[in-house]
PDB file of C-alpha atoms in Angstrom:
ATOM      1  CA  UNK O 181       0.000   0.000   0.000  1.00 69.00           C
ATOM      2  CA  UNK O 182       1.541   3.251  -0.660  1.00 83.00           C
ATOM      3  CA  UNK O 183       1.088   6.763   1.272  1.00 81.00           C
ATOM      4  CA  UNK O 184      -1.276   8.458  -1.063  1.00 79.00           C
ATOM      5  CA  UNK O 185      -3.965   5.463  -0.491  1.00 77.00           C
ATOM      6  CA  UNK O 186      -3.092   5.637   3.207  1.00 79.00           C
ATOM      7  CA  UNK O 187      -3.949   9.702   3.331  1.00 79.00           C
ATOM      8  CA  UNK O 188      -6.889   9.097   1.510  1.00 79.00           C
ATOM      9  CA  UNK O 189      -8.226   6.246   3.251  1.00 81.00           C
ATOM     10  CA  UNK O 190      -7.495   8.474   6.622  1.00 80.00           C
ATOM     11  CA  UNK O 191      -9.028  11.781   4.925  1.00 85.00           C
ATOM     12  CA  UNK O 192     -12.115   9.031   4.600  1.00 80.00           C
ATOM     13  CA  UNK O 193     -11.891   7.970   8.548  1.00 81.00           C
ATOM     14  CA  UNK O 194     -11.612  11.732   9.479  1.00 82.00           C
ATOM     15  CA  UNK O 195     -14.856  12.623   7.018  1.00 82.00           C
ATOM     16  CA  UNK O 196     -16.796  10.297   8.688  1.00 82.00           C
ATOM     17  CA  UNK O 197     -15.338  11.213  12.534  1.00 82.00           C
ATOM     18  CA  UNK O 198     -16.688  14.541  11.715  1.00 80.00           C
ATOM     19  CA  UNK O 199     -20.269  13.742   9.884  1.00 80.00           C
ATOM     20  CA  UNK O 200     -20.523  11.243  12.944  1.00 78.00           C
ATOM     21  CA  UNK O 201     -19.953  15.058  15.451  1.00 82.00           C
ATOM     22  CA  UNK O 202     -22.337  16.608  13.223  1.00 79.00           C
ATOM     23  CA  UNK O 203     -25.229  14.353  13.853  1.00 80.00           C
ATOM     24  CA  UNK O 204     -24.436  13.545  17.102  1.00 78.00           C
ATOM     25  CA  UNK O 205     -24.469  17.480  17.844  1.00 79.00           C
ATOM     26  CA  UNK O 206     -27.620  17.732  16.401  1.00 78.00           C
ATOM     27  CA  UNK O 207     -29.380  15.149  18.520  1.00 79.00           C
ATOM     28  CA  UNK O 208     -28.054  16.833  21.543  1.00 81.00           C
ATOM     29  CA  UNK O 209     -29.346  20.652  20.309  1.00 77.00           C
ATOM     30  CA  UNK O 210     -32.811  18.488  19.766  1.00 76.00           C
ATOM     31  CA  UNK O 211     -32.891  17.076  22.760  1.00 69.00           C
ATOM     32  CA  UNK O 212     -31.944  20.596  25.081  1.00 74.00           C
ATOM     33  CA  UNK O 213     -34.601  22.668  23.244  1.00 70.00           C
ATOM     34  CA  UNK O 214     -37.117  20.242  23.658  1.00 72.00           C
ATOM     35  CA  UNK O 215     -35.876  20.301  27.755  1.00 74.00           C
ATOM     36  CA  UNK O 216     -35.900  24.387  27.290  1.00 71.00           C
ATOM     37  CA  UNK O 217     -39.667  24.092  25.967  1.00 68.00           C
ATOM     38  CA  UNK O 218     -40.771  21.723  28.652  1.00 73.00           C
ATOM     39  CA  UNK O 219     -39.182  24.060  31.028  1.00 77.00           C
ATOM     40  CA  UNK O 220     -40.791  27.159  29.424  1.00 68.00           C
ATOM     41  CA  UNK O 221     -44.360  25.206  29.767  1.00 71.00           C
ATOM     42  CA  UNK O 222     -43.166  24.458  33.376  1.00 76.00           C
ATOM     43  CA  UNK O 223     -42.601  27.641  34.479  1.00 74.00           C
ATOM     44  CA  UNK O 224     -45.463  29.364  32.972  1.00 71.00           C
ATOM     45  CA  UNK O 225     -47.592  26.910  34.808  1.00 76.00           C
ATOM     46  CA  UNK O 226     -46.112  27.856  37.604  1.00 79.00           C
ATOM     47  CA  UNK O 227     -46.928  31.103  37.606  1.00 74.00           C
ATOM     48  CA  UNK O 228     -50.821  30.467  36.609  1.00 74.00           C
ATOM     49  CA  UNK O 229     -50.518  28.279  39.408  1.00 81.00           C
ATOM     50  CA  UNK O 230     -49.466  30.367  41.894  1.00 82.00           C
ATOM     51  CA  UNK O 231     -51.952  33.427  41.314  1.00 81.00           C
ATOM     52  CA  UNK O 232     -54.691  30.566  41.102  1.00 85.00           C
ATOM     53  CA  UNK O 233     -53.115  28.669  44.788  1.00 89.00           C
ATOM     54  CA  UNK O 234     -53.525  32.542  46.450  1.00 87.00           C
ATOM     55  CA  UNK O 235     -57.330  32.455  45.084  1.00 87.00           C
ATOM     56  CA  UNK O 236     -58.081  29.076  46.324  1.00 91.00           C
ATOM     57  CA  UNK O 237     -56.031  29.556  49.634  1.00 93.00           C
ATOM     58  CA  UNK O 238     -58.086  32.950  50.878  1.00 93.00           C
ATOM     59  CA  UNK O 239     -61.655  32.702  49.752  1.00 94.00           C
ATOM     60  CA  UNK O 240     -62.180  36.105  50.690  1.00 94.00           C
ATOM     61  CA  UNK O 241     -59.238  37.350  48.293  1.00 93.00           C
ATOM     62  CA  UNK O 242     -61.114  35.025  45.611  1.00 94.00           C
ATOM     63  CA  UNK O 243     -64.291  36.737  46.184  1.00 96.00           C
ATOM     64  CA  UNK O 244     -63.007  40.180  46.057  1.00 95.00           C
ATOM     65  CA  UNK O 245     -61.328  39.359  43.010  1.00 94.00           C
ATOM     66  CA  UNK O 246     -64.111  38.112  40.931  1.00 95.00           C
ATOM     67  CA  UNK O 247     -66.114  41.692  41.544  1.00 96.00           C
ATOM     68  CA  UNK O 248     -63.379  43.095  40.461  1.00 96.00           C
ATOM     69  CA  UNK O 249     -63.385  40.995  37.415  1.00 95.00           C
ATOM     70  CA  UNK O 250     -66.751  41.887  36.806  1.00 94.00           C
ATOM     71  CA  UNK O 251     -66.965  45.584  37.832  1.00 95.00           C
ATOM     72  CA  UNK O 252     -63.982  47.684  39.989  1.00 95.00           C
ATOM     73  CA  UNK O 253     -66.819  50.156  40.612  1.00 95.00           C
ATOM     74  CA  UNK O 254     -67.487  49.299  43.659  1.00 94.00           C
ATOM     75  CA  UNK O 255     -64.322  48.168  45.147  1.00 96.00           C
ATOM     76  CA  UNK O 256     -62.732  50.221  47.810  1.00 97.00           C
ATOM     77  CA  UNK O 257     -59.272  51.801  47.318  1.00 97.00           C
ATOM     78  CA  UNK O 258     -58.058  49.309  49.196  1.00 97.00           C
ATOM     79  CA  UNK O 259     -59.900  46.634  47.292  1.00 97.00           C
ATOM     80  CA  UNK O 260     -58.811  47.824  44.499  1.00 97.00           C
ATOM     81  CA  UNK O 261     -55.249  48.110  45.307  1.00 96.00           C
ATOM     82  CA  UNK O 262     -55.597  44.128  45.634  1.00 95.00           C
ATOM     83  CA  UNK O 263     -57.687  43.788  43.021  1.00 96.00           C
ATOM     84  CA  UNK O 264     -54.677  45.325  41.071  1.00 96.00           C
ATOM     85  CA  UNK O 265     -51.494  43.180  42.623  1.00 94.00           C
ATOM     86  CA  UNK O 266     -53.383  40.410  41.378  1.00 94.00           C
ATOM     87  CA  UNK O 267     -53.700  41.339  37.682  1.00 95.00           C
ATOM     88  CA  UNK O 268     -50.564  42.885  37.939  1.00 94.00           C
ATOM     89  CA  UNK O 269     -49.282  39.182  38.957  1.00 92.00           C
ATOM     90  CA  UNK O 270     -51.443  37.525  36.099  1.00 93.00           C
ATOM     91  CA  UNK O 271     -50.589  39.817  33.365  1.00 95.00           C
ATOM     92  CA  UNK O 272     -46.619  38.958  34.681  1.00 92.00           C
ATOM     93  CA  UNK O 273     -47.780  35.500  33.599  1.00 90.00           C
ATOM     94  CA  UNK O 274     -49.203  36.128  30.886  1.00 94.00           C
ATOM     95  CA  UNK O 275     -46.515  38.247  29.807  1.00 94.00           C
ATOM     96  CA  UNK O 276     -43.726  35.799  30.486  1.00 92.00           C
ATOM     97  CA  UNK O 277     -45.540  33.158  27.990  1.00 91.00           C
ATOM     98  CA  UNK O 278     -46.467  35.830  25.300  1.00 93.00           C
ATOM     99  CA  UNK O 279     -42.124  36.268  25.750  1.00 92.00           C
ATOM    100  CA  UNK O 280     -41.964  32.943  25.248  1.00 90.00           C
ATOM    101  CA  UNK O 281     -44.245  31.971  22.406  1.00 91.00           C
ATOM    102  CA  UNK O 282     -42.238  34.941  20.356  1.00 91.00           C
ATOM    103  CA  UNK O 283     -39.249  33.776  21.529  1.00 89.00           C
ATOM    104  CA  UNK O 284     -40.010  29.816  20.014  1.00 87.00           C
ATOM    105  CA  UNK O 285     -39.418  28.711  23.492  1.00 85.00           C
ATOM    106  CA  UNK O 286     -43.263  27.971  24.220  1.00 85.00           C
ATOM    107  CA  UNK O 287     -45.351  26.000  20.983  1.00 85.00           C
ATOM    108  CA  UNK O 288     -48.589  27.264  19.641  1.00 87.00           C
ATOM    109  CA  UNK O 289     -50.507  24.535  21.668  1.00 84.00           C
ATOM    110  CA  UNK O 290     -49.168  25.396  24.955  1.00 85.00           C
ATOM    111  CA  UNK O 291     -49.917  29.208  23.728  1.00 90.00           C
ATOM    112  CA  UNK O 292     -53.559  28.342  23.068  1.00 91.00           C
ATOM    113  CA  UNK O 293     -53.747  27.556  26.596  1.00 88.00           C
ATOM    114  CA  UNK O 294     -52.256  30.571  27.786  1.00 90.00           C
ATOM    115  CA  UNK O 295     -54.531  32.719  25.462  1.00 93.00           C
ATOM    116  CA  UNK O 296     -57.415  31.532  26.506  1.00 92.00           C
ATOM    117  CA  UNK O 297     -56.905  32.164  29.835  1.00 91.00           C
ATOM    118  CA  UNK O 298     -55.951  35.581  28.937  1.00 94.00           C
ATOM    119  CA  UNK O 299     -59.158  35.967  26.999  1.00 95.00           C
ATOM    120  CA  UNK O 300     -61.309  34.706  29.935  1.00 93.00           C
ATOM    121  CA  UNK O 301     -59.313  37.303  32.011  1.00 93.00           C
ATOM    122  CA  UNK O 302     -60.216  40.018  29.484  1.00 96.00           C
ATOM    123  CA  UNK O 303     -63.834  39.464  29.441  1.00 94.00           C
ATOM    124  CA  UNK O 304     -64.481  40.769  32.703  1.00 95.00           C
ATOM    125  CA  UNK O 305     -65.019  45.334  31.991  1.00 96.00           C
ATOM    126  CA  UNK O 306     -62.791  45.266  35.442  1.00 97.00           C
ATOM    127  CA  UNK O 307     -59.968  43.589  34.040  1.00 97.00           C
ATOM    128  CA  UNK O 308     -60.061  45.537  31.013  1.00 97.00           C
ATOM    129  CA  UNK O 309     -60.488  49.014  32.993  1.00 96.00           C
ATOM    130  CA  UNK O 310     -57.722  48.047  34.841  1.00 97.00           C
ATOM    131  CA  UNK O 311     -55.868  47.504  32.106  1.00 97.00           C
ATOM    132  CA  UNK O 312     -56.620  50.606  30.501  1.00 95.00           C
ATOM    133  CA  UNK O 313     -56.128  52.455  33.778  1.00 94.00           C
ATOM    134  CA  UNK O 314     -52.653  50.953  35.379  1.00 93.00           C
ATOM    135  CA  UNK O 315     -51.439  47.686  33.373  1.00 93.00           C
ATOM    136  CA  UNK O 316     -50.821  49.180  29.649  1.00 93.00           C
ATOM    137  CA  UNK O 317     -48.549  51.351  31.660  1.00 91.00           C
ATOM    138  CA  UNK O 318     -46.627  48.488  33.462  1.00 92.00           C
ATOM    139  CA  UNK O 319     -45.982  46.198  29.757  1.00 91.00           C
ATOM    140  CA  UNK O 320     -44.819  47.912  26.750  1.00 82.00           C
ATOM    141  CA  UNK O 321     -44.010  46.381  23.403  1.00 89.00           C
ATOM    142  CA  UNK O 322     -45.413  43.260  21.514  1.00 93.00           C
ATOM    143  CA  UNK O 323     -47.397  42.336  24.423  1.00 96.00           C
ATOM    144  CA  UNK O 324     -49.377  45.306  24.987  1.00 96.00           C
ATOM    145  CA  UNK O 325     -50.430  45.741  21.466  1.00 96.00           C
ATOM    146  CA  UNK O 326     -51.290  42.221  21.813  1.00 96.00           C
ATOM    147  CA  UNK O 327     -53.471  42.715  25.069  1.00 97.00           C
ATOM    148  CA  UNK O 328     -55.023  46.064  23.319  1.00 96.00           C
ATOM    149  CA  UNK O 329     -56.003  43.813  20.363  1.00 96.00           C
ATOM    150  CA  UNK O 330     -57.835  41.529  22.602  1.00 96.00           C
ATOM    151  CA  UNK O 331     -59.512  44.272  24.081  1.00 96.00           C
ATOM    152  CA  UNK O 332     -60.582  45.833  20.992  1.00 95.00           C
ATOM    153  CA  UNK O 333     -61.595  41.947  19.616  1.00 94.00           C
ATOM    154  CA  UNK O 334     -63.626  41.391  22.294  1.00 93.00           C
ATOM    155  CA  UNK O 335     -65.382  44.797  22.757  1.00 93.00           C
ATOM    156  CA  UNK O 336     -66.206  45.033  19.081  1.00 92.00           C
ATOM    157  CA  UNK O 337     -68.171  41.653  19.790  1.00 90.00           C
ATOM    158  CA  UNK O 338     -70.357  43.760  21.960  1.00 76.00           C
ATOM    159  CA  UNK O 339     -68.721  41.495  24.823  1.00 52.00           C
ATOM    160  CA  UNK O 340     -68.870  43.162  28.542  1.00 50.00           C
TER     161      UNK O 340
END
């Protein structure tokens, strides 16, 4: 055997050394953005989960909060001042996923979720006034215009 079929059959060896890097790479990239979206679904839950776990845990925090949902009329300023830590803490959720949808970190399906909640959320004039009033101020960006579209969706439906 001579030294130029030797190079070439170790040019051959080193091709395939690096194809075989290549794919195995790629698995690995696979597999860690499928952990970061299961992580991103995680943590958004989370954060539903924790606004829902202070509604559940004080019933009298849950009540206060769905007259606000429906009408912050005739909440006191104190009331109120709850009323708006807690969509202040929602809208953080909702927020965070909205960052993550755009971001390719959270999937359309997980999103639907999300967006439905958010459109529950917005159904109630409360929410909306409070939106209007304090939380358009608090988001800026993508997600506000997104928020504001939902608004105007749901208000040119004659919703309330």
């Amino acid at each position: 055997m001579n030294w130029d079929a030797i190079g070439a059959i170790a040019e051959l060896a080193g091709a395939v050394g690096v194809v075989a890097s290549l794919l195995y790479l790629g698995t690995q990239i696979r597999h860690s953005t499928k952990a970061s979206s299961v992580e991103a679904k995680l943590t958004t839950t989370g954060m539903h989960s924790s606004v829902v776990d202070l509604l559940i845990a004080d019933p009298a925090l849950n009540e206060l909060f769905m007259r606000g949902v429906a009408s912050t009329d005739e909440l006191t300023p104190e009331e109120y001042q709850r009323f708006s830590n807690l969509c202040l803490k929602t809208f953080w959720f909702f927020s965070a996923a909205h960052y993550q949808l755009r971001t390719g970190m959270l999937d359309e399906g997980n999103w639907f979720e999300t967006k439905s909640l958010l459109e529950f959320e917005l159904s109630g004039a409360g929410v909306r006034g409070w939106w209007r009033r304090l939380g358009s101020k608090r988001f800026s960006g993508e997600f506000a215009e997104f928020v504001d579209s939902k608004i105007n969706a749901i208000e040119s439906q004659g919703e309330t």
